[in-house]
Structure formats: structure tokens, C-alpha cells
Amino acid sequence: MPFNTINNEILDRLRAIVGQANVLTDEETRIICASDMTEDHVFMPAVVVTPETAEQVAAILRICNDHVIPVTPRGGGTSLSGGSLPVEGGVVVWMKRFDRIIDIDELNLQATVEPGVITEVFQNAVKEKGLFYPPDPSSRGTCFLGGNLAHNAGGPKAVKYGVTRDYVLNMQVALPTGELIWTAANVLKNSTGYNLTQLMCGSEGTLGIITRIVFKLRPLPRRDVTLLVPFTTGEEACRAISAIYMAGIVPSGMEFMERDAIILTMKYLDEVLHKPVTIELPDHINAHLLIELDGNDEDTLMRDAETITQVLENFETGEVYFAESAEEKESLWRLRRNVSPGVNSYSLTKSEDVVVPRSNLPALVSAIKAIGDRVGFRSVCYGHVGDGNLHVNIMKEQGSDAWWHNEVNEGIADIFREVVRLGGTLSGEHGIGIAKRPYMHLAMQEANLRLMRGIKAAFDPNGILNPGKVF
Ligand SMILES: Cc1cc2nc3c(=O)[nH]c(=O)nc-3n(C[C@H](O)[C@H](O)[C@H](O)COP(=O)(O)OP(=O)(O)OC[C@H]3O[C@@H](n4cnc5c(N)ncnc54)[C@H](O)[C@@H]3O)c2cc1C
């Protein structure tokens, strides 16, 4: 169905819902909402609306549905797949005023929040009560909990504790038709009908706008140990991962950084953030694993760390570095958390987020390098490899725009073909958005896509919500 454009009558009706000050047509606000953190895309919305209540969100959707006007939900705008880009213009619903932590229920280990709460703010609020919300995207200082749910965000802790979808019990959602629903109940077990909560997780703002969330929490682990292990090659580092699991250890973080990722991030931390981190990089070292163990018993953690060092004796490593103090641990994690902005600061990049069974990571790394050599690009790899999730940043350091859009995209398709051949899929945590949409057929059967389109039509018969995304 073709979309209609916004006229003055619609603007007046939006103002009647959220007030004049929250219907923003100025260029500055529209430019902010025209892009996210994905490559170099810009799509201008006609208007940005900043509601404050679920009822307001539902009313906005009802009007837009009646008039067939596209609506794009926006959280922190940190998507790396173009999820929050208003590709058809229309209305951006920016959830930044939904920023309240409503309740932290210590008796039930649950919390009720609005979707515009910044992830790190929530993590710190529960930590003050001795509780733990494990999903931990590296963008935690700027992304919102609602965006995390819509992309099913992961991060380093996912390797032991799972991803965002593993922590949501219930959510309130404004449907594209303007109805307001709760997806489930605030309970730990639920076999009551289809699981709409899980359907919303990772739905990338295409099925409904999340307006309230009930999360489950865990007790905060009291101790942790952090190791940085240098390896001669990326493949060698990836081989060590499975060996560590086979020794019976489940780390709370298992992060991979190639040599180039570390060099560019150290430069960025020094030159841009003025918070330098220095680690030794001898010539023969080409990759590192950052490994974290957590728990409550120091002796157990030290024994597990000892087991890891014994396992590593079978691999080509450099000297293992144990972070002793809180400052040393913080600086290693500062390095890791800044790899994405670090790498992206020095070149236009295409950022992939593939995932394979972890025993296939060595083969994947070799294949990516071979494809890069053939097409002529440098790839910088890093990621949450404990759960098989590898980020591949392809650098545009040379070459024409035509090469970048044609040959490089064909090279990316070859990477995805290899990922699927190795039993993996296109995205582990960043979502499909517009960036991976052209490649969905490589990972999905036609029947899967037909089912997904059917679900979309059931939620959003006029196709107004976040059009142009996923498929
Ligand atoms: C430096 C950097 C590091 C990153 N590290 C990680 C990482 O470690 N792990 C990881 O998983 N991701 C990571 N990301 C990607 C990104 O931060 C996540 O995808 C994050 O979850 C997006 O949240 P956001 O609030 O910024 O969402 P946005 O970018 O605003 O939106 C993302 C999607 O969610 C939808 N959406 C937003 N709010 C709602 C809502 N209330 N209801 C329904 N739909 C909504 C949007 O329409 C869009 O489709 C990183 C990004 C950057 C820039």
C-alpha cells in the first residue's frame, strides 16, 4: 500500500496528543533522527514526535494507521544495521522521554522500566541493590533498553548469562493499530498460548512499539578474574575457545580482538578520548582473547584461571597477562568496549555481525581473510567469540565508490554464504535492519520468510511500522 504524506491536519492531531513542544519539525532534530550508527545512510523524517505515555504512543499509531503514514520507533540511535532509519520518511517516534525506572522488586528479583532508560543507568541502579542485569552491549552508555529488546542485544556477558531476550518476562506494547497490550505475565514460567514476548524480542520495531518492560534479575556475582591472552594468529585464538569449554570452564566473557583492532583502538583512546590504554604488541602476536571469570568464591575462580592457563599451554600464545587491580581490569574492558568506535573512526566501514558454532570460528576467520584478499579489502575482526559471534569491520581505505557498493557487497555475500555453510547465520545481535536485508535469502528458506511476512501482516495490516526493514 502506498504511504501518504503528513499534512497540517495530521500535525495538529499529533500536537493534540503530545503537546506542541513534542511535535518537532525543525531541521536539527530531524537530522539527528535521519541517521544511526550504520555506515553513511541518511533518511529525513517529516516529523519527530516525543511522547511520554503508552496511551500517547497508541494514539499516534492509531492516527498514522488510519492515514497510512509510516512510523519508525527510535531509541538511542546506536543501531549498526539501519534499524532506526526512517527509510520512508513520515513520523519518528523517539522514546527518549520514557526514561523512568518504575520499580526494582528485590523480593521477586524483577524490575519494571520504561524503554527509554539508558542500559548502563539501569545496570548501575540494580547493582546498587546487589543485583545484576547481565545484557551488556558495548554501547551501554547511549543505547536504550527498548532498542536492546528490539534488537535482542547481547554483549560480552551473553556467553555465560544469555542475551536480552533471556531477561524479559513481560512487556507492554502499542500495536500499529493503536491497541495497547501486555504480552504475558510477570512470572518465571508461562505456558499460556503463543509467546508474544519472545516474538517482540528482535522484532526490530516492526511489530509494535514497546512502552514498558518487566525484566528478571540475578544476584550480583561478587568476584571476577580477568586475563588477556596473546596468540600468534586469529585462527589459533579461535581454536583455544572450544578447548577452554571442553576443560569444563564457562567464562563470563570471552572476547576476541585482532591486532589491527587493538592498534586502531589504542590510537582512538589516546587521540580522541584522551584515556589511553597501552598493551604490548610484539610482531609475532596477531590476536588476543580477553577472558573473564566471575562468581562468589575467589579460590574457585583462581583454580579455573589455572585450568585455563594449562589448556593454553597447547596453543601458540605469548605471555598471559592477569589484571590484578580494578583499574587494570577497567582499562582492558575500556579497550574492548571502544573497539567499534575505534575501528570506525579511521575509515568508512561496513560492519558485519555474523555468528557460527564456535568450533567453526577458525575456518570462518580464514575464509574472511581469503575473501578480503580476493576482493581487495582489509577486514578488522573482533567480537564475542565465546558464543561464536564475530564482528567483521570491512574498511574503505581505498577503492572507488562503485567498488565499495558492488564488489565489496558481493564479497560480503560470499562471507554470508560461508557463514551459512559453517552452520551459522547473518546476525548474532545487531539485527537485519536495512543493511543485511538484501542477504536474508541466503540464510532463510522461502517458507520462513513467508511465515515472517504473515506475522508482520497480522500485527501491522497496513505495513506502517518501520517499513523497509528485515525483509
Ligand atoms: C559502539 C557500539 C557498540 C555496540 N556494541 C554492541 C554490543 O556489544 N552488543 C549488541 O548487541 N549491540 C551492540 N551495538 C549495537 C546497538 O547498540 C544495539 O543494537 C542496541 O540494542 C540498539 O539500541 P538503541 O536504543 O540505540 O536502538 P535504536 O538504534 O534507536 O533502534 C534499534 C531498533 O530498535 C527499534 N526500537 C527502538 N526503540 C523501540 C521501542 N521502544 N519499541 C520497539 N522498537 C524499538 C528501532 O526501530 C530499531 O529497529 C553497538 C553499537 C555501537 C555503536
Short mmCIF file of C-alpha atoms and ligand atoms in Angstrom, two decimals:
data_model
loop_
_atom_site.label_atom_id
_atom_site.label_comp_id
_atom_site.label_asym_id
_atom_site.label_seq_id
_atom_site.Cartn_x
_atom_site.Cartn_y
_atom_site.Cartn_z
CA MET A 1 0.00 0.00 0.00
CA PRO A 2 1.50 3.45 -0.90
CA PHE A 3 2.12 5.75 2.05
CA ASN A 4 0.52 9.16 2.48
CA THR A 5 2.45 12.27 3.42
CA ILE A 6 1.94 14.32 6.55
CA ASN A 7 -0.21 17.44 6.25
CA ASN A 8 -1.06 20.22 8.69
CA GLU A 9 -4.20 18.46 9.89
CA ILE A 10 -2.16 15.40 10.96
CA LEU A 11 0.43 17.63 12.65
CA ASP A 12 -2.36 19.33 14.61
CA ARG A 13 -3.75 15.97 15.70
CA LEU A 14 -0.27 14.86 16.84
CA ARG A 15 0.08 18.14 18.79
CA ALA A 16 -3.26 17.45 20.45
CA ILE A 17 -1.89 14.13 21.70
CA VAL A 18 1.61 15.04 22.93
CA GLY A 19 1.56 18.85 23.07
CA GLN A 20 3.11 21.41 20.71
CA ALA A 21 6.61 21.09 22.23
CA ASN A 22 6.81 17.37 21.44
CA VAL A 23 5.98 17.53 17.73
CA LEU A 24 9.33 18.56 16.24
CA THR A 25 9.65 19.64 12.63
CA ASP A 26 12.89 21.64 13.00
CA GLU A 27 15.75 20.55 10.77
CA GLU A 28 18.20 19.95 13.63
CA THR A 29 16.00 17.31 15.31
CA ARG A 30 15.05 15.69 12.03
CA ILE A 31 18.75 15.40 11.07
CA ILE A 32 19.51 13.65 14.39
CA CYS A 33 16.77 11.11 13.65
CA ALA A 34 17.78 10.75 9.98
CA SER A 35 20.75 8.52 10.77
CA ASP A 36 22.03 5.97 13.27
CA MET A 37 25.47 4.36 13.60
CA THR A 38 25.19 2.46 10.30
CA GLU A 39 27.65 3.26 7.51
CA ASP A 40 26.65 6.53 5.83
CA HIS A 41 22.85 6.39 5.38
CA VAL A 42 20.62 9.45 5.83
CA PHE A 43 16.78 9.41 5.57
CA MET A 44 14.90 12.53 6.70
CA PRO A 45 11.64 12.06 8.61
CA ALA A 46 8.88 14.65 8.11
CA VAL A 47 8.39 14.98 11.86
CA VAL A 48 9.82 13.67 15.13
CA VAL A 49 7.36 13.04 17.96
CA THR A 50 8.49 12.54 21.57
CA PRO A 51 5.61 11.00 23.56
CA GLU A 52 5.71 10.36 27.29
CA THR A 53 2.97 7.77 27.92
CA ALA A 54 1.92 4.45 26.41
CA GLU A 55 -1.52 5.89 25.66
CA GLN A 56 0.10 8.70 23.65
CA VAL A 57 2.14 6.17 21.63
CA ALA A 58 -1.00 4.15 20.93
CA ALA A 59 -2.90 7.28 19.84
CA ILE A 60 -0.07 8.32 17.48
CA LEU A 61 -0.09 4.86 15.92
CA ARG A 62 -3.89 4.91 15.53
CA ILE A 63 -3.76 8.18 13.55
CA CYS A 64 -0.85 7.02 11.40
CA ASN A 65 -2.56 3.68 10.74
CA ASP A 66 -5.82 5.42 9.74
CA HIS A 67 -3.93 7.67 7.32
CA VAL A 68 -1.33 5.08 6.23
CA ILE A 69 1.67 7.12 7.35
CA PRO A 70 4.99 5.36 8.06
CA VAL A 71 6.23 5.34 11.67
CA THR A 72 9.75 4.47 12.83
CA PRO A 73 10.43 3.86 16.54
CA ARG A 74 13.76 5.21 17.76
CA GLY A 75 15.69 4.55 20.96
CA GLY A 76 19.31 5.58 21.46
CA GLY A 77 20.01 5.55 17.71
CA THR A 78 23.04 3.25 18.05
CA SER A 79 21.83 0.60 15.61
CA LEU A 80 24.54 -0.80 13.36
CA SER A 81 22.06 -2.29 10.87
CA GLY A 82 20.00 0.79 10.00
CA GLY A 83 17.13 -0.30 12.28
CA SER A 84 16.09 3.17 13.39
CA LEU A 85 16.37 4.85 9.98
CA PRO A 86 13.07 6.27 8.70
CA VAL A 87 13.60 4.98 5.17
CA GLU A 88 10.09 6.02 4.06
CA GLY A 89 10.15 9.38 5.87
CA GLY A 90 6.96 10.02 7.89
CA VAL A 91 6.98 10.03 11.69
CA VAL A 92 9.84 9.09 14.00
CA VAL A 93 8.60 8.16 17.48
CA TRP A 94 11.63 8.94 19.64
CA MET A 95 11.30 7.18 23.01
CA LYS A 96 13.76 9.36 24.92
CA ARG A 97 11.16 10.64 27.44
CA PHE A 98 10.35 7.08 28.56
CA ASP A 99 13.29 7.22 30.94
CA ARG A 100 11.91 6.04 34.30
CA ILE A 101 12.90 3.01 36.31
CA ILE A 102 9.49 2.33 37.82
CA ASP A 103 10.32 -0.39 40.35
CA ILE A 104 13.15 -2.69 41.42
CA ASP A 105 11.42 -5.59 43.17
CA GLU A 106 14.07 -7.22 45.38
CA LEU A 107 11.65 -9.88 46.68
CA ASN A 108 11.00 -11.29 43.20
CA LEU A 109 14.28 -10.26 41.53
CA GLN A 110 12.38 -8.25 38.93
CA ALA A 111 12.41 -4.67 37.64
CA THR A 112 9.82 -2.66 35.76
CA VAL A 113 11.21 0.01 33.46
CA GLU A 114 10.35 2.30 30.61
CA PRO A 115 12.07 1.56 27.27
CA GLY A 116 13.96 4.87 27.08
CA VAL A 117 16.15 4.09 30.11
CA ILE A 118 19.84 4.01 29.12
CA THR A 119 21.16 0.47 29.59
CA GLU A 120 24.09 1.46 31.81
CA VAL A 121 21.84 3.59 34.04
CA PHE A 122 19.68 0.52 34.63
CA GLN A 123 22.69 -1.76 35.22
CA ASN A 124 24.02 0.65 37.85
CA ALA A 125 20.63 1.09 39.54
CA VAL A 126 20.20 -2.65 40.10
CA LYS A 127 23.88 -3.03 41.08
CA GLU A 128 23.33 -0.58 43.94
CA LYS A 129 20.88 -3.13 45.35
CA GLY A 130 23.31 -6.05 44.94
CA LEU A 131 21.51 -7.23 41.79
CA PHE A 132 22.68 -7.94 38.26
CA TYR A 133 21.23 -7.28 34.81
CA PRO A 134 23.70 -9.16 32.56
CA PRO A 135 22.95 -7.95 28.98
CA ASP A 136 25.82 -5.58 28.37
CA PRO A 137 26.16 -4.14 24.85
CA SER A 138 29.36 -2.14 24.43
CA SER A 139 27.12 0.84 23.55
CA ARG A 140 25.55 0.64 27.04
CA GLY A 141 26.29 4.32 27.80
CA THR A 142 23.99 5.54 25.00
CA CYS A 143 21.61 2.75 23.89
CA PHE A 144 18.14 2.30 25.42
CA LEU A 145 16.58 -0.82 26.93
CA GLY A 146 13.75 -0.71 24.35
CA GLY A 147 16.29 -0.69 21.49
CA ASN A 148 18.11 -3.59 23.19
CA LEU A 149 14.90 -5.61 23.20
CA ALA A 150 14.03 -4.71 19.64
CA HIS A 151 17.47 -5.95 18.53
CA ASN A 152 17.82 -8.67 21.16
CA ALA A 153 21.16 -7.15 22.15
CA GLY A 154 23.95 -9.32 23.51
CA GLY A 155 27.42 -8.18 24.57
CA PRO A 156 30.26 -9.88 26.44
CA LYS A 157 28.26 -11.44 29.29
CA ALA A 158 25.94 -13.30 26.90
CA VAL A 159 28.43 -16.14 26.77
CA LYS A 160 27.53 -17.16 30.33
CA TYR A 161 24.26 -15.37 31.06
CA GLY A 162 22.39 -15.13 27.77
CA VAL A 163 21.08 -12.16 25.76
CA THR A 164 18.37 -9.55 26.35
CA ARG A 165 15.55 -11.94 25.42
CA ASP A 166 16.59 -14.19 28.33
CA TYR A 167 15.78 -11.44 30.85
CA VAL A 168 12.36 -10.19 29.73
CA LEU A 169 9.26 -11.57 31.42
CA ASN A 170 6.59 -9.26 30.11
CA MET A 171 6.18 -6.08 28.14
CA GLN A 172 3.58 -3.52 27.26
CA VAL A 173 3.33 -2.88 23.54
CA ALA A 174 1.44 -0.34 21.45
CA LEU A 175 0.34 -2.17 18.31
CA PRO A 176 0.38 -0.45 14.91
CA THR A 177 -3.43 -0.48 15.00
CA GLY A 178 -3.41 1.61 18.18
CA GLU A 179 -4.26 -1.14 20.70
CA LEU A 180 -2.22 -1.40 23.90
CA ILE A 181 -1.40 -4.92 25.14
CA TRP A 182 0.70 -6.74 27.73
CA THR A 183 2.43 -9.71 26.12
CA ALA A 184 2.48 -12.10 29.14
CA ALA A 185 2.55 -12.01 32.98
CA ASN A 186 5.33 -11.16 35.46
CA VAL A 187 6.11 -14.82 36.09
CA LEU A 188 9.12 -17.06 35.59
CA LYS A 189 7.18 -19.90 33.96
CA ASN A 190 4.47 -19.44 31.38
CA SER A 191 2.90 -21.97 29.02
CA THR A 192 -0.12 -19.88 28.18
CA GLY A 193 -0.54 -19.59 24.43
CA TYR A 194 1.95 -18.34 21.87
CA ASN A 195 4.93 -16.47 23.30
CA LEU A 196 4.31 -12.91 22.16
CA THR A 197 7.04 -11.62 24.49
CA GLN A 198 9.71 -13.58 22.65
CA LEU A 199 8.19 -12.64 19.30
CA MET A 200 8.70 -8.98 20.16
CA CYS A 201 12.36 -9.60 21.08
CA GLY A 202 14.42 -8.95 17.98
CA SER A 203 11.40 -7.73 16.00
CA GLU A 204 13.31 -4.52 15.20
CA GLY A 205 10.42 -2.15 15.76
CA THR A 206 8.35 -3.75 13.01
CA LEU A 207 5.56 -5.34 15.10
CA GLY A 208 4.84 -2.81 17.83
CA ILE A 209 6.33 -0.07 20.00
CA ILE A 210 7.46 -1.29 23.42
CA THR A 211 6.26 1.09 26.13
CA ARG A 212 7.06 -0.76 29.37
CA ILE A 213 9.23 -3.79 30.24
CA VAL A 214 9.42 -6.23 33.16
CA PHE A 215 12.89 -7.77 33.44
CA LYS A 216 14.12 -10.56 35.65
CA LEU A 217 17.39 -10.01 37.52
CA ARG A 218 20.09 -12.12 39.15
CA PRO A 219 22.17 -11.73 42.31
CA LEU A 220 25.38 -9.80 41.54
CA PRO A 221 28.49 -12.04 41.37
CA ARG A 222 30.93 -10.73 43.98
CA ARG A 223 34.28 -11.68 42.40
CA ASP A 224 35.88 -11.71 38.97
CA VAL A 225 39.20 -12.53 37.33
CA THR A 226 40.36 -11.05 34.02
CA LEU A 227 43.05 -12.43 31.72
CA LEU A 228 44.42 -11.12 28.43
CA VAL A 229 45.94 -13.83 26.25
CA PRO A 230 48.04 -13.05 23.15
CA PHE A 231 48.05 -15.54 20.24
CA THR A 232 50.20 -15.86 17.14
CA THR A 233 47.17 -15.97 14.81
CA GLY A 234 43.44 -15.29 14.92
CA GLU A 235 42.74 -18.91 13.99
CA GLU A 236 44.87 -20.14 16.92
CA ALA A 237 42.96 -17.87 19.33
CA CYS A 238 39.65 -19.20 17.99
CA ARG A 239 40.81 -22.82 18.36
CA ALA A 240 41.58 -22.20 22.04
CA ILE A 241 37.97 -21.17 22.76
CA SER A 242 36.46 -24.64 22.35
CA ALA A 243 39.35 -26.17 24.31
CA ILE A 244 38.57 -23.92 27.31
CA TYR A 245 34.93 -25.06 27.32
CA MET A 246 35.99 -28.68 26.95
CA ALA A 247 38.02 -28.24 30.16
CA GLY A 248 34.73 -27.55 31.94
CA ILE A 249 35.07 -23.77 32.29
CA VAL A 250 32.26 -21.31 31.42
CA PRO A 251 33.78 -17.81 31.33
CA SER A 252 31.58 -14.75 31.88
CA GLY A 253 33.38 -13.06 28.98
CA MET A 254 35.39 -14.39 26.04
CA GLU A 255 36.26 -11.56 23.68
CA PHE A 256 38.42 -11.63 20.55
CA MET A 257 40.45 -8.72 19.23
CA GLU A 258 42.68 -8.86 16.18
CA ARG A 259 45.97 -6.99 16.19
CA ASP A 260 44.60 -4.23 13.91
CA ALA A 261 41.55 -3.80 16.16
CA ILE A 262 43.84 -3.19 19.14
CA ILE A 263 46.16 -0.83 17.25
CA LEU A 264 43.28 1.33 15.97
CA THR A 265 41.50 1.34 19.35
CA MET A 266 44.64 2.31 21.29
CA LYS A 267 45.10 5.20 18.82
CA TYR A 268 41.45 6.24 19.23
CA LEU A 269 41.58 6.07 23.05
CA ASP A 270 44.70 8.19 23.04
CA GLU A 271 43.89 10.74 20.30
CA VAL A 272 40.11 11.10 20.61
CA LEU A 273 39.06 10.12 24.15
CA HIS A 274 42.38 11.05 25.83
CA LYS A 275 42.03 7.94 28.01
CA PRO A 276 44.96 5.88 26.73
CA VAL A 277 45.39 2.15 27.24
CA THR A 278 48.70 0.56 26.29
CA ILE A 279 49.35 -3.11 25.80
CA GLU A 280 52.47 -4.73 24.38
CA LEU A 281 52.09 -5.95 20.78
CA PRO A 282 55.18 -7.97 19.76
CA ASP A 283 55.48 -8.61 16.00
CA HIS A 284 54.51 -12.26 16.19
CA ILE A 285 51.24 -11.57 18.07
CA ASN A 286 48.20 -11.17 15.80
CA ALA A 287 45.19 -11.65 18.08
CA HIS A 288 44.13 -11.60 21.73
CA LEU A 289 41.43 -13.22 23.84
CA LEU A 290 40.12 -11.20 26.77
CA ILE A 291 38.74 -13.76 29.22
CA GLU A 292 36.71 -13.02 32.33
CA LEU A 293 35.57 -15.44 35.01
CA ASP A 294 33.04 -14.45 37.67
CA GLY A 295 31.44 -15.98 40.74
CA ASN A 296 31.43 -15.65 44.51
CA ASP A 297 34.36 -17.81 45.56
CA GLU A 298 37.87 -16.47 44.93
CA ASP A 299 39.53 -19.90 45.26
CA THR A 300 37.25 -21.47 42.64
CA LEU A 301 37.93 -18.61 40.25
CA MET A 302 41.71 -18.93 40.73
CA ARG A 303 41.50 -22.70 40.13
CA ASP A 304 39.52 -22.11 36.93
CA ALA A 305 42.05 -19.50 35.79
CA GLU A 306 44.83 -22.02 36.45
CA THR A 307 42.98 -24.62 34.37
CA ILE A 308 42.73 -22.11 31.52
CA THR A 309 46.47 -21.41 31.61
CA GLN A 310 47.11 -25.18 31.46
CA VAL A 311 44.80 -25.51 28.44
CA LEU A 312 46.62 -22.63 26.76
CA GLU A 313 49.95 -24.48 27.00
CA ASN A 314 48.75 -26.47 23.97
CA PHE A 315 48.45 -23.30 21.86
CA GLU A 316 50.83 -20.75 20.35
CA THR A 317 50.43 -17.93 22.83
CA GLY A 318 52.54 -15.12 24.20
CA GLU A 319 52.71 -14.37 27.91
CA VAL A 320 49.31 -14.43 29.65
CA TYR A 321 48.54 -11.17 31.46
CA PHE A 322 46.43 -11.25 34.67
CA ALA A 323 44.78 -7.93 35.51
CA GLU A 324 45.46 -7.51 39.22
CA SER A 325 43.65 -4.34 40.23
CA ALA A 326 40.22 -2.90 39.47
CA GLU A 327 41.99 -0.20 37.38
CA GLU A 328 43.81 -2.79 35.28
CA LYS A 329 40.57 -4.66 34.63
CA GLU A 330 38.77 -1.43 33.79
CA SER A 331 41.42 -0.41 31.27
CA LEU A 332 41.25 -3.79 29.48
CA TRP A 333 37.46 -3.53 29.24
CA ARG A 334 37.78 0.13 28.15
CA LEU A 335 39.93 -1.10 25.30
CA ARG A 336 37.43 -3.81 24.34
CA ARG A 337 34.34 -1.59 24.63
CA ASN A 338 35.88 1.01 22.36
CA VAL A 339 36.90 -1.30 19.52
CA SER A 340 33.78 -0.48 17.46
CA PRO A 341 34.13 3.34 17.57
CA GLY A 342 37.94 2.93 17.42
CA VAL A 343 37.91 0.95 14.19
CA ASN A 344 35.13 3.08 12.68
CA SER A 345 36.97 6.33 13.40
CA TYR A 346 39.72 5.75 10.89
CA SER A 347 37.75 4.61 7.84
CA LEU A 348 34.26 4.28 6.45
CA THR A 349 33.32 0.71 7.29
CA LYS A 350 30.70 -1.94 6.67
CA SER A 351 30.11 -3.70 9.95
CA GLU A 352 29.07 -7.36 9.93
CA ASP A 353 27.90 -9.36 12.95
CA VAL A 354 27.99 -12.99 11.93
CA VAL A 355 27.64 -16.00 14.21
CA VAL A 356 28.68 -19.64 13.78
CA PRO A 357 29.01 -22.64 16.11
CA ARG A 358 32.19 -21.67 17.97
CA SER A 359 34.21 -24.70 16.78
CA ASN A 360 33.86 -23.28 13.25
CA LEU A 361 35.35 -19.87 14.10
CA PRO A 362 38.89 -20.76 12.92
CA ALA A 363 37.53 -21.75 9.48
CA LEU A 364 35.43 -18.59 9.36
CA VAL A 365 38.36 -16.30 10.16
CA SER A 366 40.47 -17.94 7.42
CA ALA A 367 37.63 -17.62 4.89
CA ILE A 368 37.05 -13.93 5.70
CA LYS A 369 40.75 -13.14 5.16
CA ALA A 370 40.79 -15.09 1.86
CA ILE A 371 37.70 -13.21 0.59
CA GLY A 372 39.26 -9.88 1.65
CA ASP A 373 42.47 -10.73 -0.27
CA ARG A 374 40.47 -11.60 -3.38
CA VAL A 375 38.20 -8.53 -3.33
CA GLY A 376 40.90 -6.17 -2.08
CA PHE A 377 39.63 -5.04 1.35
CA ARG A 378 41.15 -5.14 4.82
CA SER A 379 38.84 -6.65 7.44
CA VAL A 380 39.30 -5.97 11.13
CA CYS A 381 37.72 -8.71 13.26
CA TYR A 382 36.72 -8.73 16.92
CA GLY A 383 33.71 -9.89 18.90
CA HIS A 384 32.02 -12.04 21.48
CA VAL A 385 33.60 -15.24 20.23
CA GLY A 386 32.71 -17.32 23.29
CA ASP A 387 29.28 -17.63 21.74
CA GLY A 388 30.56 -17.78 18.17
CA ASN A 389 29.73 -14.14 17.40
CA LEU A 390 32.32 -12.38 15.23
CA HIS A 391 32.19 -8.72 14.21
CA VAL A 392 33.83 -8.08 10.85
CA ASN A 393 34.55 -4.46 10.02
CA ILE A 394 35.35 -4.02 6.34
CA MET A 395 37.42 -0.91 5.76
CA LYS A 396 37.07 1.50 2.84
CA GLU A 397 40.66 2.67 2.87
CA GLN A 398 40.95 2.75 -0.91
CA GLY A 399 38.89 1.91 -3.96
CA SER A 400 36.08 3.71 -5.79
CA ASP A 401 32.52 4.11 -4.56
CA ALA A 402 31.41 1.68 -7.30
CA TRP A 403 33.87 -0.94 -5.97
CA TRP A 404 32.60 -0.33 -2.44
CA HIS A 405 28.97 -0.81 -3.43
CA ASN A 406 29.41 -3.65 -5.93
CA GLU A 407 32.50 -5.83 -5.43
CA VAL A 408 32.60 -5.34 -1.66
CA ASN A 409 28.89 -6.15 -1.28
CA GLU A 410 29.42 -9.29 -3.37
CA GLY A 411 32.36 -10.16 -1.08
CA ILE A 412 30.05 -9.73 1.92
CA ALA A 413 27.54 -12.08 0.28
CA ASP A 414 30.40 -14.59 -0.03
CA ILE A 415 31.17 -14.18 3.69
CA PHE A 416 27.50 -14.84 4.48
CA ARG A 417 27.45 -17.91 2.19
CA GLU A 418 30.46 -19.25 4.08
CA VAL A 419 28.81 -18.45 7.43
CA VAL A 420 25.69 -20.39 6.43
CA ARG A 421 27.82 -23.27 5.12
CA LEU A 422 29.52 -23.38 8.54
CA GLY A 423 26.13 -23.67 10.26
CA GLY A 424 25.77 -20.02 11.23
CA THR A 425 23.64 -17.03 10.37
CA LEU A 426 23.76 -13.35 9.37
CA SER A 427 23.40 -11.53 12.68
CA GLY A 428 24.12 -12.52 16.27
CA GLU A 429 22.97 -9.30 17.92
CA HIS A 430 22.84 -6.25 15.63
CA GLY A 431 19.75 -7.26 13.68
CA ILE A 432 18.93 -7.16 9.97
CA GLY A 433 17.54 -3.63 9.51
CA ILE A 434 18.28 -2.39 6.01
CA ALA A 435 21.95 -3.36 5.99
CA LYS A 436 21.52 -7.17 5.95
CA ARG A 437 18.10 -7.22 4.30
CA PRO A 438 19.45 -7.95 0.79
CA TYR A 439 21.10 -11.09 2.15
CA MET A 440 18.18 -12.63 4.09
CA HIS A 441 17.50 -15.19 1.34
CA LEU A 442 21.00 -16.62 1.95
CA ALA A 443 20.06 -17.65 5.50
CA MET A 444 16.29 -18.22 5.31
CA GLN A 445 14.13 -20.62 3.35
CA GLU A 446 11.25 -19.05 1.39
CA ALA A 447 8.83 -20.76 3.81
CA ASN A 448 10.47 -18.98 6.78
CA LEU A 449 10.17 -15.63 5.05
CA ARG A 450 6.51 -16.34 4.18
CA LEU A 451 5.74 -17.08 7.84
CA MET A 452 7.52 -13.92 8.95
CA ARG A 453 5.62 -11.81 6.41
CA GLY A 454 2.39 -13.38 7.69
CA ILE A 455 3.25 -12.43 11.30
CA LYS A 456 4.06 -8.90 10.17
CA ALA A 457 0.70 -8.61 8.38
CA ALA A 458 -1.18 -9.92 11.45
CA PHE A 459 0.37 -7.20 13.66
CA ASP A 460 0.53 -4.42 11.11
CA PRO A 461 -2.04 -4.86 8.30
CA ASN A 462 -1.15 -1.53 6.64
CA GLY A 463 2.60 -2.05 6.96
CA ILE A 464 3.13 1.35 8.60
CA LEU A 465 5.61 0.32 11.31
CA ASN A 466 9.30 0.59 10.46
CA PRO A 467 8.76 -0.19 6.77
CA GLY A 468 11.66 -1.35 4.61
CA LYS A 469 13.31 -3.39 7.37
CA VAL A 470 14.17 -7.10 7.79
CA PHE A 471 12.57 -8.44 4.57
C1 LIG B 1 29.94 1.44 19.70
C2 LIG B 1 28.84 0.43 19.59
C3 LIG B 1 28.95 -0.76 20.26
C4 LIG B 1 27.93 -1.71 20.19
N1 LIG B 1 28.05 -2.87 20.88
C5 LIG B 1 27.05 -3.77 20.88
C6 LIG B 1 27.15 -4.98 21.63
O1 LIG B 1 28.14 -5.24 22.30
N2 LIG B 1 26.11 -5.83 21.58
C7 LIG B 1 24.96 -5.56 20.86
O2 LIG B 1 24.04 -6.36 20.87
N3 LIG B 1 24.86 -4.43 20.12
C8 LIG B 1 25.85 -3.53 20.12
N4 LIG B 1 25.74 -2.38 19.38
C9 LIG B 1 24.56 -2.15 18.54
C10 LIG B 1 23.43 -1.31 19.22
O3 LIG B 1 23.94 -0.54 20.27
C11 LIG B 1 22.34 -2.23 19.71
O4 LIG B 1 21.69 -2.82 18.60
C12 LIG B 1 21.29 -1.56 20.61
O5 LIG B 1 20.48 -2.57 21.15
C13 LIG B 1 20.42 -0.54 19.91
O6 LIG B 1 19.72 0.17 20.90
P1 LIG B 1 19.22 1.68 20.64
O7 LIG B 1 18.44 2.14 21.81
O8 LIG B 1 20.33 2.53 20.22
O9 LIG B 1 18.21 1.41 19.44
P2 LIG B 1 17.99 2.21 18.09
O10 LIG B 1 19.22 2.22 17.26
O11 LIG B 1 17.35 3.51 18.34
O12 LIG B 1 16.91 1.26 17.41
C14 LIG B 1 17.21 -0.08 17.16
C15 LIG B 1 15.95 -0.79 16.69
O13 LIG B 1 15.02 -0.85 17.74
C16 LIG B 1 13.77 -0.26 17.38
N5 LIG B 1 13.26 0.34 18.60
C17 LIG B 1 13.87 1.26 19.40
N6 LIG B 1 13.09 1.50 20.47
C18 LIG B 1 11.98 0.73 20.35
C19 LIG B 1 10.80 0.53 21.14
N7 LIG B 1 10.60 1.19 22.29
N8 LIG B 1 9.87 -0.33 20.69
C20 LIG B 1 10.04 -1.02 19.54
N9 LIG B 1 11.12 -0.87 18.76
C21 LIG B 1 12.09 -0.01 19.17
C22 LIG B 1 14.13 0.68 16.26
O14 LIG B 1 13.04 0.90 15.40
C23 LIG B 1 15.23 -0.08 15.56
O15 LIG B 1 14.70 -1.04 14.69
C24 LIG B 1 26.76 -1.43 19.41
C25 LIG B 1 26.65 -0.22 18.73
C26 LIG B 1 27.68 0.71 18.81
C27 LIG B 1 27.52 2.00 18.07
#
